[in-house]
Coordinates of C-alpha atoms in Angstrom, one line a residue:
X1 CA 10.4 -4.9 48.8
X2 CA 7.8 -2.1 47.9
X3 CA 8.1 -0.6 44.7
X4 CA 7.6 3.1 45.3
X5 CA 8.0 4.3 41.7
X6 CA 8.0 2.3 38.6
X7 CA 6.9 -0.7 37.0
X8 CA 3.9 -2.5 39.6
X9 CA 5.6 -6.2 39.4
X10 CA 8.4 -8.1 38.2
X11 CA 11.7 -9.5 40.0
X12 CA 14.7 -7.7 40.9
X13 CA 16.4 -8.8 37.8
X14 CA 13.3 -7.5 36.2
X15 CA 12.9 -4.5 37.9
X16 CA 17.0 -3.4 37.3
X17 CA 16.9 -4.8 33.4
X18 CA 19.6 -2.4 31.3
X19 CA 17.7 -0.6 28.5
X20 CA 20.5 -1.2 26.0
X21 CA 23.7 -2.3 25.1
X22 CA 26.9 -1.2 26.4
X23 CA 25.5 0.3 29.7
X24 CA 27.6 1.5 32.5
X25 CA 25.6 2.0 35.7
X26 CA 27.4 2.5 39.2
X27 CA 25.9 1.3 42.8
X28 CA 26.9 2.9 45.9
X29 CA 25.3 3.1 49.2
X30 CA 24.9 5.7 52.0
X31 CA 23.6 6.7 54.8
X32 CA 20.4 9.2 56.3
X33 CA 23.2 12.2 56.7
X34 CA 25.3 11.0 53.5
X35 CA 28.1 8.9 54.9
X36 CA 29.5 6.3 52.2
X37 CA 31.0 4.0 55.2
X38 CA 30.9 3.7 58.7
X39 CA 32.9 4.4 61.5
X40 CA 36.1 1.9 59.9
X41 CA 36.3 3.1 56.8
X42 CA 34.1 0.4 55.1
X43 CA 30.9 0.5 53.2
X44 CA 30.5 -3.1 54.0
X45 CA 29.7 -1.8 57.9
X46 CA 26.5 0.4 56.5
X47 CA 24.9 -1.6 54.2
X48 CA 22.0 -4.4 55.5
X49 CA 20.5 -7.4 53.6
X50 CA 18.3 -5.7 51.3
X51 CA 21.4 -4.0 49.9
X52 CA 22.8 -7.2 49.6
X53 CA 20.1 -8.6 47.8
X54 CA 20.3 -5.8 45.1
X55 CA 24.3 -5.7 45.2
X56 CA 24.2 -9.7 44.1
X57 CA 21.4 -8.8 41.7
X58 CA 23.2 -6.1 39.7
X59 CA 26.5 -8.7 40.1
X60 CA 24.7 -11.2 38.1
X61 CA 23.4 -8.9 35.3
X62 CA 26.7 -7.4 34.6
X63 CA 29.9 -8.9 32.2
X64 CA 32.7 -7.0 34.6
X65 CA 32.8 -5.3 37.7
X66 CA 35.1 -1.7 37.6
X67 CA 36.3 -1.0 40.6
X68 CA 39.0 1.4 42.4
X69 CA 41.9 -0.2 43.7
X70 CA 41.8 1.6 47.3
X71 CA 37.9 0.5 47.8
X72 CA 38.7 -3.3 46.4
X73 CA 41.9 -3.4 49.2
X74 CA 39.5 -1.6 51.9
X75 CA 36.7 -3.7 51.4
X76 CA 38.7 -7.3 51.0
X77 CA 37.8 -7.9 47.5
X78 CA 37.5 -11.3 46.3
X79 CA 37.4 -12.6 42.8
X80 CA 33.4 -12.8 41.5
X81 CA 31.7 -14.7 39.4
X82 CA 32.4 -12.3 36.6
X83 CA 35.7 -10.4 36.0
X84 CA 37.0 -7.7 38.5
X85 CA 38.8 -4.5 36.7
X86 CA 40.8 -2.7 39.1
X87 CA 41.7 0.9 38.5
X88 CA 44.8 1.7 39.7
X89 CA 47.4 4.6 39.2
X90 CA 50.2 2.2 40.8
X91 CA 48.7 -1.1 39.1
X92 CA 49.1 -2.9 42.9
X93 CA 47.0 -5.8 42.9
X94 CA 45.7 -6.1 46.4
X95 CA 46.5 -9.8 48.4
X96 CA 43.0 -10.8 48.4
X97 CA 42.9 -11.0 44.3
X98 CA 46.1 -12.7 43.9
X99 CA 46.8 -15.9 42.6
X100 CA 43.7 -16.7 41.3
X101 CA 42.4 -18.3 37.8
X102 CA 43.8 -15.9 34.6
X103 CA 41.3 -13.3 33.5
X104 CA 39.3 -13.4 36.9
X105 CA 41.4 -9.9 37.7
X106 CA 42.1 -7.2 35.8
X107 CA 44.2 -4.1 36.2
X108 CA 43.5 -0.6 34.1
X109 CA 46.6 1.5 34.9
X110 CA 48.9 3.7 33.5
X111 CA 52.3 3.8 31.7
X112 CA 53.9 5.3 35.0
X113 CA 52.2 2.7 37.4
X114 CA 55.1 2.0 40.0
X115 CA 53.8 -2.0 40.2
X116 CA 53.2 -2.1 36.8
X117 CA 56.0 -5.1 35.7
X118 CA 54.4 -6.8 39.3
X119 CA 51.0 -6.8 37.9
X120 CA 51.7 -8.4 34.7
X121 CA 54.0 -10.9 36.5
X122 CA 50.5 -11.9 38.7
X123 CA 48.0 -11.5 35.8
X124 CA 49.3 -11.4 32.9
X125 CA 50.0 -8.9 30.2
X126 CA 46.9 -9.6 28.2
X127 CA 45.2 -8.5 31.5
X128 CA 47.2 -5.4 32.4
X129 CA 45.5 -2.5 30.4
X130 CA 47.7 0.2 30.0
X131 CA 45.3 3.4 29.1
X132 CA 47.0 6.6 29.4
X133 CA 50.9 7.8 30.3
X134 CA 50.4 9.3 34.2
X135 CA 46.8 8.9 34.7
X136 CA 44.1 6.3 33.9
X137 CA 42.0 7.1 31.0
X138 CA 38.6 6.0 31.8
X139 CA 37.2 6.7 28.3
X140 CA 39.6 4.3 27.0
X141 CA 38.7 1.6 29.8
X142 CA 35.4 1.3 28.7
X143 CA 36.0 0.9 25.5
X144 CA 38.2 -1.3 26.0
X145 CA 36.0 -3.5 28.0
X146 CA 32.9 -3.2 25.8
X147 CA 35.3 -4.5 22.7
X148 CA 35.6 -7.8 25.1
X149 CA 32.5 -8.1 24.9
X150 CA 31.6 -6.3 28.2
X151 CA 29.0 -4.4 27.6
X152 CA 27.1 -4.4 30.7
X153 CA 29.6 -2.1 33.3
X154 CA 29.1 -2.1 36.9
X155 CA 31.3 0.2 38.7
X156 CA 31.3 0.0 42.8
X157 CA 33.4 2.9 43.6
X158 CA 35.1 4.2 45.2
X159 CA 33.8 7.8 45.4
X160 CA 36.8 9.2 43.6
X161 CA 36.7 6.8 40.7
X162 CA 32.8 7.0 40.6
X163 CA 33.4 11.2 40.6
X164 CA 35.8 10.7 37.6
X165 CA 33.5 8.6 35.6
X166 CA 30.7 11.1 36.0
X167 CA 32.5 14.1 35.0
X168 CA 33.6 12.5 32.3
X169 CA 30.2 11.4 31.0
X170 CA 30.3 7.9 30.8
X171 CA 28.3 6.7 33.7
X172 CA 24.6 5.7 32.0
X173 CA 22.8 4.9 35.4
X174 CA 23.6 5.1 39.3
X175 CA 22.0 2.6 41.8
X176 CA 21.5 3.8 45.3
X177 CA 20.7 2.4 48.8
X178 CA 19.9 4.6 51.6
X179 CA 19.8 3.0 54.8
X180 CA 17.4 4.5 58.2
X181 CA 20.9 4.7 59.6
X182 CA 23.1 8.0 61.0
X183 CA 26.7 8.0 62.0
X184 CA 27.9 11.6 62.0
X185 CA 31.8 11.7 62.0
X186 CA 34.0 12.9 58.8
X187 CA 33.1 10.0 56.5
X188 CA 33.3 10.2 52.8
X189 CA 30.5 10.8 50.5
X190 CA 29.6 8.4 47.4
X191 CA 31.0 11.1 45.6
X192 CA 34.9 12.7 46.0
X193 CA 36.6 15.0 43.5
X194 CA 36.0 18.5 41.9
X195 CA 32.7 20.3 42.0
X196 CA 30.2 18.9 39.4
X197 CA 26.8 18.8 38.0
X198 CA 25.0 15.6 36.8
X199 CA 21.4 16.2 36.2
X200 CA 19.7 12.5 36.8
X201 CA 16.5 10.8 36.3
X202 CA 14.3 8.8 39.1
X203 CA 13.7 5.6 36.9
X204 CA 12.6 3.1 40.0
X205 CA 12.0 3.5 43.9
X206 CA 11.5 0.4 46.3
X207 CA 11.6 0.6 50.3
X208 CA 12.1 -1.9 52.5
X209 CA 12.2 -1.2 56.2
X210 CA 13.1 2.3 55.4
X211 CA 15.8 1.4 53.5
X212 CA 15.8 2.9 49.7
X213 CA 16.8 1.5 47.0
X214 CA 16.4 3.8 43.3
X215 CA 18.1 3.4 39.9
X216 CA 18.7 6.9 38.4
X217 CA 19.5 7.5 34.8
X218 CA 21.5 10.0 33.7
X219 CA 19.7 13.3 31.9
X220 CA 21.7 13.0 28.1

């Protein structure tokens, strides 16, 4: 990979370092004319192996993964090597994350979750986080998380959950890939929800094969 703007050398893990402690950055990827996912729904069908490289990258430097229930069922989710917090109104615990070792999965939901006694019956209580009557409060999630001990966030969407942490000011840095790719269609964008304005930063730029790949901080 080229770096295009930012420091001349270093390693990925170098090059994508957090600046401090607790940090929550996002990482989405699109297209050329702004689709989030293909043609079936899945960003898994736009993204190439330099995405990849950076997705497993920013995996390893971060204590949890947050993540919205729909994309974590739509992409087949799997447990990781570090926790996975879904975010889920109904607290449903896709198939792909069941039944696997206590504290892999986690669930942020709500009082009113309709699958709320299910998900503590497949996780556990201690890892159903109730934050917030009809709606999830994501101010409470990430303090919650950070007083685990998780203080380096990485949020992979969805666009609606990644539009809700934004607007409510508590996304420190989003990671982007652009790939040399257009689909056209009705496809969603990285971001869905109410009209909003995030002023952001261009920390770092590298190109490979015309694919982009920049770490923007947001303007406090």
């Amino acid at each position: 990979m080229r770096v295009l703007l930012g420091p001349r050398n270093g390693d990925l893990a170098d090059l994508y370092a957090v600046p401090r402690r607790p940090w929550l950055r996002a990482n989405m990827v699109g297209t050329i004319d702004g689709a989030a996912t293909g043609p079936d729904g899945r960003s898994g069908s736009i993204n190439n192996a330099a995405d990849h490289r950076v997705f497993g990258m920013l995996r390893s430097l971060a204590d949890a993964v947050v993540v919205g229930a729909g994309t974590a069922r739509a992409e087949g989710y799997g447990p990781a090597d570090v926790p996975i917090v879904l975010v889920s109104r109904r607290a449903e615990v896709p198939p792909t994350l069941r039944g696997h070792e206590p504290g892999r999965v986690l669930v942020a939901t709500c009082g009113t979750a309709e699958h709320l006694e299910e998900a503590r019956a497949l996780l556990g209580h201690e890892h159903v986080l109730v934050l917030g009557e009809e709606s999830v409060d994501l101010v409470a999630l990430r303090a919650a998380l950070v007083a685990r001990g998780w203080e380096s966030l990485l949020s992979e969407g969805g666009p609606h959950l990644l539009a809700d942490l934004l607007a409510a000011g508590l996304v420190d840095e989003l990671c982007t890939t652009v790939v040399p790719r257009v689909v056209a269609g009705e496809g969603p964008r990285i971001t869905a929800g109410p009209p909003a304005d995030v002023p952001l930063l261009l920390e770092l730029l590298l190109e490979e094969r015309g694919t982009l790949l920049a770490r923007w901080f947001v303007e406090r």
